[in-house]
XYZ file of C-alpha atoms in Angstrom:
630
model
C 70.702 -46.651 97.935
C 72.756 -44.915 100.594
C 75.516 -46.904 102.273
C 75.251 -45.882 105.944
C 78.432 -44.762 107.644
C 79.779 -47.030 110.363
C 81.736 -44.811 112.783
C 85.072 -45.947 114.163
C 85.100 -47.548 117.608
C 87.584 -46.086 120.079
C 89.975 -48.796 121.295
C 93.619 -49.256 122.291
C 96.061 -52.134 122.036
C 98.086 -53.490 124.960
C 100.732 -50.812 124.458
C 98.112 -48.058 124.775
C 98.228 -47.085 121.071
C 94.931 -46.255 119.314
C 93.779 -49.428 117.591
C 91.142 -50.450 115.054
C 89.506 -53.708 116.008
C 87.756 -53.639 112.617
C 91.067 -53.847 110.742
C 93.361 -55.218 113.432
C 95.955 -52.450 113.135
C 97.160 -49.304 114.920
C 96.328 -45.754 113.849
C 99.937 -44.605 114.245
C 103.304 -45.874 115.409
C 103.711 -46.559 119.101
C 106.952 -44.505 119.122
C 105.116 -41.210 118.760
C 102.294 -40.047 116.497
C 103.312 -36.448 115.668
C 106.954 -37.441 115.109
C 105.887 -40.168 112.687
C 103.660 -37.726 110.811
C 106.491 -35.216 110.447
C 109.057 -37.820 109.362
C 106.932 -39.851 106.965
C 104.557 -37.341 105.449
C 106.066 -33.870 105.776
C 109.697 -34.804 105.141
C 108.702 -37.562 102.753
C 106.900 -34.981 100.599
C 109.624 -32.321 101.140
C 107.236 -30.027 102.972
C 107.051 -27.200 103.778
C 109.634 -26.359 101.062
C 107.390 -27.390 98.153
C 104.387 -25.295 99.172
C 106.326 -22.104 99.914
C 105.314 -18.965 98.013
C 102.624 -20.814 96.047
C 99.110 -19.493 95.561
C 97.584 -22.771 96.685
C 98.802 -26.294 97.384
C 96.762 -29.506 97.514
C 97.406 -32.550 99.719
C 95.378 -35.764 99.433
C 95.406 -38.273 102.284
C 94.058 -41.816 102.300
C 92.888 -42.487 105.852
C 92.033 -39.464 108.033
C 91.844 -41.483 111.258
C 92.038 -39.138 114.224
C 93.357 -36.272 112.100
C 96.962 -36.482 113.279
C 98.518 -35.859 109.870
C 96.162 -32.948 109.256
C 96.967 -31.312 112.598
C 100.712 -31.813 112.076
C 100.496 -30.292 108.590
C 98.364 -27.371 109.773
C 100.896 -26.593 112.517
C 103.752 -26.689 109.995
C 101.850 -24.339 107.673
C 101.043 -21.981 110.564
C 104.708 -21.787 111.575
C 106.018 -21.214 108.031
C 106.386 -17.496 107.144
C 106.505 -18.387 103.448
C 103.524 -20.758 103.484
C 101.219 -20.987 100.474
C 98.288 -18.600 100.467
C 95.713 -21.427 100.673
C 96.385 -25.007 101.721
C 93.861 -27.652 100.673
C 93.897 -30.892 102.644
C 91.613 -33.561 101.180
C 91.185 -36.754 103.166
C 89.020 -39.845 102.798
C 87.748 -41.862 105.760
C 85.379 -44.813 105.659
C 84.904 -45.023 109.432
C 85.154 -41.543 110.983
C 85.384 -41.009 114.731
C 82.746 -39.068 116.627
C 83.758 -35.638 117.944
C 83.723 -37.048 121.478
C 86.148 -39.831 120.601
C 88.366 -37.331 118.815
C 88.565 -35.297 122.020
C 89.845 -38.370 123.848
C 92.422 -39.116 121.170
C 93.551 -35.496 120.815
C 94.299 -35.271 124.524
C 97.445 -37.312 123.823
C 98.846 -34.480 121.644
C 98.849 -31.320 123.793
C 101.027 -29.478 121.256
C 97.947 -29.338 118.982
C 95.419 -28.344 121.654
C 94.291 -25.128 119.986
C 94.129 -26.590 116.501
C 92.401 -29.810 117.522
C 89.750 -27.861 119.433
C 88.944 -25.927 116.258
C 88.740 -29.153 114.265
C 86.312 -30.719 116.731
C 84.196 -27.565 116.912
C 83.609 -27.810 113.164
C 83.493 -31.621 112.970
C 80.705 -32.498 110.509
C 77.724 -34.757 111.024
C 78.718 -38.349 110.277
C 76.850 -38.535 106.977
C 78.153 -39.946 103.676
C 79.727 -37.661 101.109
C 81.983 -34.602 100.973
C 82.264 -32.099 103.825
C 84.238 -28.848 103.416
C 85.611 -27.120 106.508
C 87.618 -23.888 106.687
C 90.152 -22.750 109.269
C 92.682 -19.924 109.675
C 90.348 -17.398 108.094
C 89.671 -19.629 105.096
C 93.340 -20.278 104.328
C 93.283 -23.894 105.532
C 90.596 -25.861 103.708
C 89.840 -29.390 104.881
C 87.642 -31.473 102.576
C 86.586 -34.709 104.240
C 85.314 -37.568 102.102
C 83.236 -39.839 104.344
C 82.679 -43.243 102.808
C 84.402 -45.877 100.706
C 87.636 -44.504 99.203
C 87.310 -46.551 96.020
C 83.997 -44.880 95.234
C 84.623 -41.373 96.521
C 88.055 -40.814 94.971
C 86.438 -41.590 91.632
C 84.090 -38.651 92.294
C 86.797 -36.214 93.385
C 87.746 -33.407 91.006
C 91.114 -32.052 92.044
C 94.741 -31.636 91.012
C 96.945 -32.922 93.811
C 100.476 -31.810 94.690
C 101.275 -34.270 97.491
C 99.866 -37.613 98.644
C 99.823 -39.022 102.159
C 99.193 -42.788 101.856
C 98.278 -43.691 105.418
C 95.774 -46.515 105.314
C 95.943 -49.519 107.568
C 98.431 -52.273 106.692
C 97.779 -53.623 103.152
C 97.363 -57.087 104.649
C 94.602 -55.743 106.944
C 92.876 -53.335 104.559
C 93.797 -54.287 100.965
C 91.044 -52.126 99.410
C 92.924 -48.920 100.281
C 96.008 -50.166 98.409
C 94.307 -51.753 95.399
C 95.537 -51.197 91.805
C 92.328 -49.320 90.970
C 92.587 -46.914 93.883
C 96.306 -46.210 93.444
C 95.690 -45.800 89.720
C 93.115 -43.137 90.528
C 95.796 -41.221 92.444
C 97.773 -40.984 89.224
C 94.745 -39.481 87.480
C 94.471 -36.850 90.214
C 98.183 -35.981 90.345
C 99.763 -32.792 89.081
C 103.026 -33.202 87.198
C 105.759 -33.528 89.799
C 103.349 -34.479 92.574
C 105.024 -36.274 95.465
C 103.904 -39.154 97.616
C 105.017 -40.675 100.876
C 103.962 -43.753 102.804
C 105.307 -45.917 105.573
C 104.443 -49.038 103.535
C 107.168 -50.634 101.401
C 105.109 -53.676 100.368
C 106.124 -54.888 96.919
C 102.551 -54.842 95.513
C 102.151 -51.240 96.669
C 105.309 -50.201 94.812
C 104.214 -52.056 91.693
C 100.730 -50.522 91.685
C 102.147 -47.007 92.176
C 104.651 -47.475 89.374
C 101.857 -48.691 87.088
C 99.943 -45.505 87.990
C 102.850 -43.313 86.817
C 104.758 -42.741 90.055
C 108.515 -43.270 90.300
C 109.123 -44.664 93.780
C 112.228 -44.998 95.925
C 112.929 -46.345 99.424
C 113.783 -43.843 102.136
C 114.842 -44.213 105.807
C 111.811 -45.144 107.885
C 110.567 -43.986 111.275
C 111.086 -45.773 114.560
C 111.440 -49.503 114.172
C 110.683 -49.415 110.458
C 113.940 -49.387 108.498
C 112.395 -48.075 105.304
C 109.465 -46.082 103.968
C 108.497 -45.165 100.417
C 108.599 -41.834 98.592
C 107.708 -41.081 95.000
C 107.132 -38.515 92.266
C 104.583 -38.342 89.452
C 106.346 -37.468 86.210
C 103.623 -38.063 83.621
C 102.610 -34.969 81.673
C 99.411 -33.298 82.830
C 97.630 -30.185 81.504
C 99.067 -27.100 83.148
C 96.835 -25.113 85.457
C 96.548 -21.412 84.774
C 95.997 -18.700 87.348
C 92.663 -16.965 86.677
C 92.339 -13.251 86.167
C 90.767 -12.462 89.519
C 88.180 -9.892 88.530
C 84.451 -10.428 88.192
C 81.120 -8.713 87.688
C 78.277 -10.240 89.709
C 74.718 -9.476 88.602
C 72.137 -9.852 91.362
C 72.336 -9.192 95.114
C 70.079 -11.998 96.319
C 71.346 -14.987 98.269
C 73.061 -16.451 95.179
C 74.903 -13.306 94.116
C 75.785 -12.226 97.660
C 77.314 -15.627 98.401
C 79.279 -15.462 95.139
C 80.692 -12.067 96.123
C 81.748 -13.358 99.526
C 83.411 -16.486 98.116
C 85.243 -14.540 95.380
C 86.457 -11.914 97.845
C 87.780 -14.680 100.121
C 90.154 -15.599 97.261
C 91.257 -12.013 96.735
C 89.139 -11.238 93.667
C 88.169 -7.725 92.650
C 84.374 -7.844 92.417
C 81.806 -5.358 91.167
C 78.180 -6.092 92.061
C 75.135 -4.698 90.250
C 71.490 -4.964 91.282
C 68.494 -3.179 89.825
C 66.838 -2.788 93.239
C 67.816 -0.233 95.940
C 69.272 -2.761 98.388
C 70.223 -6.448 98.704
C 67.673 -9.237 98.879
C 64.620 -7.480 97.465
C 63.470 -10.046 94.892
C 62.860 -13.735 95.707
C 65.375 -13.357 98.570
C 63.229 -10.713 100.249
C 60.899 -12.887 102.310
C 60.713 -12.395 106.054
C 61.717 -15.991 106.828
C 63.000 -18.860 104.727
C 62.962 -22.436 106.008
C 66.280 -24.240 106.448
C 65.871 -27.974 105.861
C 67.247 -30.616 103.501
C 65.445 -32.978 101.155
C 65.275 -36.633 102.181
C 64.441 -39.636 100.015
C 64.465 -43.346 100.632
C 66.888 -43.958 97.749
C 69.069 -40.984 98.746
C 68.873 -39.579 95.234
C 70.844 -36.742 93.655
C 68.583 -34.001 95.029
C 68.740 -35.431 98.550
C 72.528 -35.794 98.520
C 72.994 -32.303 97.098
C 70.657 -30.683 99.597
C 72.288 -32.573 102.497
C 75.731 -31.321 101.499
C 74.505 -27.733 101.045
C 72.410 -27.729 104.216
C 75.199 -29.064 106.447
C 77.684 -26.651 104.888
C 75.343 -23.734 105.475
C 74.807 -24.706 109.114
C 78.557 -24.348 109.650
C 78.922 -21.126 107.668
C 75.852 -18.938 108.195
C 76.229 -18.329 111.968
C 79.715 -16.916 111.329
C 78.393 -13.993 109.306
C 77.858 -11.042 111.673
C 74.337 -9.683 111.557
C 72.618 -12.751 110.124
C 69.186 -13.343 111.636
C 68.488 -17.051 111.960
C 67.349 -19.658 114.424
C 68.221 -23.352 114.642
C 64.837 -24.001 116.241
C 64.235 -27.221 114.322
C 61.871 -28.057 111.466
C 58.988 -30.536 111.683
C 57.836 -31.974 108.345
C 54.496 -33.749 108.761
C 53.355 -36.669 106.638
C 50.435 -35.984 104.283
C 48.909 -39.479 104.434
C 49.175 -42.582 106.652
C 51.046 -44.300 103.823
C 53.579 -41.486 103.662
C 53.955 -41.581 107.432
C 54.918 -45.267 107.189
C 57.364 -44.470 104.397
C 58.946 -41.676 106.421
C 59.424 -43.958 109.412
C 60.963 -46.725 107.263
C 63.235 -44.204 105.503
C 64.773 -43.076 108.791
C 65.425 -46.691 109.777
C 67.030 -47.551 106.440
C 69.174 -44.440 106.004
C 70.583 -44.611 109.544
C 71.560 -40.966 109.540
C 72.570 -39.298 112.820
C 69.662 -38.350 115.071
C 70.801 -34.743 115.258
C 70.372 -34.630 111.478
C 67.084 -36.527 111.061
C 64.573 -38.179 113.398
C 61.146 -39.712 112.976
C 58.435 -38.693 115.453
C 55.008 -40.252 115.814
C 52.083 -37.879 116.048
C 52.030 -38.064 119.843
C 55.823 -37.582 119.999
C 55.550 -34.580 117.678
C 52.835 -33.044 119.858
C 54.929 -33.560 122.971
C 57.995 -32.024 121.324
C 56.099 -29.069 119.804
C 53.753 -28.376 122.702
C 50.613 -28.176 120.541
C 48.428 -30.377 118.341
C 49.993 -32.006 115.279
C 48.222 -33.373 112.195
C 50.444 -36.463 111.839
C 53.864 -37.887 112.549
C 56.834 -37.177 110.346
C 60.429 -36.027 110.155
C 62.142 -33.740 112.615
C 65.276 -31.881 111.497
C 66.644 -30.825 114.911
C 69.318 -28.503 113.480
C 67.048 -26.889 110.892
C 65.105 -23.695 111.383
C 64.585 -20.374 109.670
C 66.700 -17.484 108.392
C 65.931 -13.979 107.240
C 67.274 -13.922 103.652
C 67.902 -10.148 103.359
C 70.060 -10.266 106.492
C 72.066 -13.112 104.946
C 72.638 -11.050 101.800
C 73.715 -7.967 103.757
C 76.055 -9.958 106.000
C 77.742 -11.738 103.085
C 78.276 -8.467 101.234
C 79.588 -6.722 104.342
C 82.148 -9.477 104.787
C 83.075 -9.402 101.090
C 83.647 -5.654 100.968
C 83.078 -5.453 97.203
C 82.126 -2.483 95.020
C 78.320 -2.333 94.910
C 75.959 -0.449 92.615
C 72.255 -0.564 93.480
C 69.367 0.876 91.454
C 71.475 -0.070 88.465
C 70.154 -2.524 85.889
C 72.460 -4.262 83.437
C 70.899 -4.059 79.985
C 73.376 -6.298 78.181
C 76.727 -8.049 78.056
C 79.249 -8.124 75.234
C 82.491 -10.074 74.896
C 85.385 -7.792 73.972
C 88.727 -9.588 73.714
C 89.469 -11.295 77.019
C 86.823 -9.359 78.940
C 83.089 -8.957 79.239
C 81.621 -5.480 78.955
C 78.408 -4.673 80.857
C 76.363 -1.689 79.816
C 73.322 0.092 81.203
C 69.896 0.896 79.734
C 71.270 4.126 78.287
C 73.871 2.209 76.286
C 76.753 3.460 78.394
C 79.430 0.995 79.554
C 79.329 0.330 83.294
C 82.136 -2.122 83.970
C 84.300 -4.779 82.395
C 85.872 -7.923 83.827
C 87.295 -11.248 82.740
C 84.403 -13.063 84.408
C 80.706 -12.418 84.845
C 78.442 -14.356 87.213
C 74.747 -14.010 86.473
C 72.774 -14.584 89.665
C 69.731 -12.468 88.994
C 66.891 -14.885 89.787
C 63.997 -14.708 87.314
C 65.460 -11.487 85.914
C 68.436 -13.468 84.576
C 66.452 -14.747 81.580
C 66.831 -11.258 80.045
C 70.378 -12.222 79.118
C 70.515 -14.161 75.874
C 72.722 -17.070 77.072
C 70.403 -17.610 80.053
C 67.228 -17.126 78.015
C 67.843 -20.438 76.243
C 67.737 -22.313 79.560
C 64.316 -23.768 80.518
C 63.756 -21.574 83.569
C 60.134 -21.031 84.570
C 58.890 -18.104 86.602
C 56.772 -19.233 89.563
C 54.757 -16.748 91.577
C 54.715 -17.287 95.341
C 52.597 -15.332 97.809
C 53.403 -15.424 101.530
C 50.853 -14.427 104.162
C 52.053 -12.588 107.284
C 50.062 -13.340 110.445
C 50.609 -11.268 113.612
C 52.258 -12.969 116.563
C 49.724 -14.145 119.118
C 47.158 -15.281 116.579
C 48.888 -18.695 116.301
C 50.170 -21.043 118.992
C 53.736 -20.265 120.011
C 55.692 -22.229 117.403
C 58.710 -23.972 118.865
C 59.851 -25.018 115.386
C 59.150 -24.273 111.754
C 56.352 -26.480 110.395
C 56.077 -27.980 106.895
C 53.575 -30.107 105.018
C 51.831 -28.804 101.896
C 52.892 -25.368 103.037
C 54.980 -23.951 105.857
C 54.708 -21.741 108.911
C 57.675 -20.077 110.587
C 58.040 -18.942 114.206
C 57.418 -15.235 114.634
C 60.015 -12.886 113.177
C 59.522 -9.175 113.849
C 56.189 -10.141 115.479
C 54.943 -11.821 112.276
C 54.566 -15.456 111.233
C 55.418 -16.135 107.577
C 52.909 -18.646 106.173
C 53.000 -19.915 102.633
C 53.284 -20.248 99.927
C 51.200 -20.182 96.766
C 52.575 -21.721 93.565
C 51.223 -19.953 90.489
C 52.382 -19.447 86.906
C 51.560 -15.803 86.244
C 53.265 -12.415 86.428
C 50.876 -10.560 88.748
C 52.962 -8.795 91.438
C 49.923 -7.711 93.479
C 48.791 -9.803 96.487
C 45.533 -11.687 95.918
C 42.955 -12.608 98.598
C 42.491 -16.099 97.163
C 46.213 -16.801 97.641
C 45.974 -15.765 101.299
C 42.962 -18.084 101.624
C 45.015 -20.916 100.149
C 47.841 -20.237 102.594
C 45.403 -20.339 105.523
C 44.072 -23.663 104.253
C 47.640 -25.006 104.175
C 48.164 -23.582 107.654
C 45.154 -25.569 108.921
C 46.908 -28.675 107.618
C 49.817 -27.830 109.937
C 47.824 -26.733 112.987
C 44.631 -28.809 113.369
C 43.320 -26.692 116.277
C 43.633 -23.425 114.395
C 41.191 -20.684 115.412
C 38.431 -20.563 112.743
C 38.203 -16.768 113.027
C 41.616 -16.436 111.355
C 40.026 -17.023 107.968
C 37.850 -13.924 108.250
C 40.721 -11.527 108.879
C 42.837 -9.536 106.403
C 46.624 -9.944 106.494
C 49.653 -8.352 104.954
C 51.215 -10.359 102.120
C 54.321 -10.456 100.009
C 54.684 -11.709 96.426
C 57.937 -13.025 95.018
C 58.915 -14.840 91.829
C 61.046 -17.969 91.949
C 63.117 -19.307 89.023
C 62.497 -23.052 88.638
C 64.172 -25.590 86.342
C 62.229 -28.605 85.003
C 64.233 -31.043 87.137
C 63.906 -28.812 90.228
C 67.686 -28.707 90.619
C 69.711 -25.466 90.681
C 72.314 -24.464 88.099
C 75.900 -23.556 88.944
C 78.715 -23.388 86.439
C 79.931 -22.074 83.109
C 77.108 -21.192 80.730
C 76.811 -23.141 77.459
C 77.386 -21.640 74.027
C 74.112 -22.516 72.323
C 75.422 -21.389 68.931
C 78.104 -24.097 68.758
C 76.497 -27.256 70.123
C 77.814 -30.586 68.814
C 75.560 -32.789 66.667
C 76.664 -36.111 68.103
C 74.071 -37.802 70.304
C 76.950 -39.466 72.149
C 78.165 -36.072 73.402
C 78.887 -35.644 77.090
C 78.919 -32.608 79.340
C 82.604 -32.022 78.668
C 81.807 -31.759 74.945
C 79.362 -28.862 75.368
C 81.179 -25.614 74.449
C 81.060 -22.833 77.018
C 81.003 -19.058 76.825
C 84.421 -18.199 78.178
C 84.200 -16.254 81.418
C 80.394 -16.322 81.650
C 78.888 -18.259 84.562
C 75.527 -18.753 86.217
C 74.058 -19.346 89.673
C 70.476 -19.886 88.640
C 67.197 -21.712 89.198
C 67.326 -21.765 92.995
C 63.512 -22.006 93.258
C 62.292 -22.162 96.872
C 65.562 -23.528 98.315
C 67.855 -20.594 97.646
C 68.940 -20.371 101.271
C 70.054 -23.997 101.308
C 71.818 -23.893 97.929
C 73.454 -20.495 98.258
C 76.799 -20.881 99.990
C 78.065 -24.275 98.855
C 77.097 -23.719 95.220
C 78.947 -20.389 95.243
C 81.924 -22.190 96.796
C 81.720 -24.849 94.071
C 81.695 -22.299 91.254
C 84.564 -20.271 92.703
C 86.579 -23.468 93.284
C 86.118 -24.261 89.588
C 87.361 -20.793 88.641
C 90.389 -21.150 90.918
C 91.278 -24.701 89.833
C 90.893 -25.887 93.432
C 89.468 -29.216 94.640
C 85.696 -29.177 94.314
C 83.609 -29.500 97.490
C 81.008 -31.763 95.866
C 81.119 -35.205 94.271
C 81.508 -35.173 90.490
C 78.027 -36.573 89.827
C 76.494 -33.776 91.909
C 78.557 -31.162 90.054
C 77.339 -32.609 86.758
C 73.741 -32.630 88.009
C 73.799 -28.838 88.548
C 75.777 -27.991 85.401
C 73.755 -25.545 83.233
C 74.986 -27.465 80.171
C 72.823 -30.442 81.135
C 69.927 -28.831 79.277
C 71.530 -28.409 75.833
C 72.933 -31.915 76.276
C 69.412 -33.232 76.815
C 68.225 -31.356 73.737
C 70.963 -32.978 71.647
C 70.056 -36.442 72.883
C 66.350 -35.774 72.399
C 66.940 -34.771 68.781
C 68.888 -37.950 68.237
C 66.066 -40.062 69.617
C 63.326 -38.441 67.538
């Protein structure tokens, strides 16, 4: 069950310093916030010297608060001509401030006015989990972990170079200084990682030393005589710099996003697609609906879709030429019992109203301006997007080499590279890495063919604008209807298991029946008309979750039924973005970011259990366990 976030309450002590009445402590020293941040955390970690000339550098902070340490660090990075190419700042916060309260707090630090305004403009919805934000053209990456630090740091996959320990006083908030939490920092540390904290409490020193850190006192800031610094000197596996060259197969939303994310890291990318332009397969529909999954128990699929949806809402509008609308999405209940469940779910999850609201039938009709079949969920920030425009915009930003009307017939490993060749047997390209993102076409490749991907036929009916009520929002129930795009409403979709690419009248009839379930006052004459249609084929996994990660080597699977994901051998350099089904728009950007972060050895933007849930190797692992149980 989800643990709702409790936002911080803005308060000040008698001296006018920001204060937490929940923990009975100040957010920073009264003598001066930015000066304390520079003295304790930058100097204490010997920054910026230690990040200079590095490819990337990772800082982990316990206690984001108002973001003072982040803003101070960002400013130092901005002013350093030898700064690392990419700076990752990972910070955990159990009680985040609202953007409005941050504006009040940030007004006290005018030196950061420009930076703090950017932070607030991108400030995520106050929902549990990981949130990845990018600044300075993608060179400053802030990953916020909203929730309990003890739980979330256990789900963080990262190698950290410097730690900022900035929780409230151990006497006020002992959980943030517990042996288990500080021990987890040791597991995340690179060899030689530094730490700094204003706290010199004896238990803190002892817990850090037990975690592998050598600690020493250092002159403190303001009225504090001492602070603590440390180094992690336990051997850790060395990280290697990847060979930054890749072949991407497929120019739909998955492959286009992969190209854009790879190019943002400076990779040399070659894209192949068998069709004449981007987004012509399952990504070719006129309008795709942008909305997350919601469940009362906040299960894996719901958490994953929330993370991807919120990430996409921040990213998609920044791609020039993308056609989308945050018009809202109304998801109607199918039965009175489901309507009750939907209402109770909103109450229990306590998610922000701008993320999820419950509307009664009469409230839905008032909001939409036309008849509604039932009450249900409103996603105020959801809407629709034109998938081909998303593909084109991502590829334009990436600026990669692109070859259309070019099928890849096969892949062969040759030394440290993969060789791709065409139908005529001629080699087309080679690279250290290949990302297969070809939708249903991906099963042609032997490593993907072993995965249980089903091909689902979907037919969308296109109804001319004016034949339906003016739709203020996208509507969903058994099917969906989108506001008019290019003077057409996309209505769908059928769900069939056959290979027929030709539109069928009975599928249009089924779509119109689903449309009547969305619009009770629908004109009966609509059913006698003939409409244009589009057929696409969606790749679907048995668990309805996507796949993102290194592909398994099916020829070398272990026999042990106690095997775990880490024990499944992988095909070196071969990766997949697969099985996106009908939610490709939602999955596309964050899953590409997750895969590329894995390739780069950077902190992952998703919790570990979510990364495992989308790992393609989950299927051979299930086969191994099934054999053991038979």
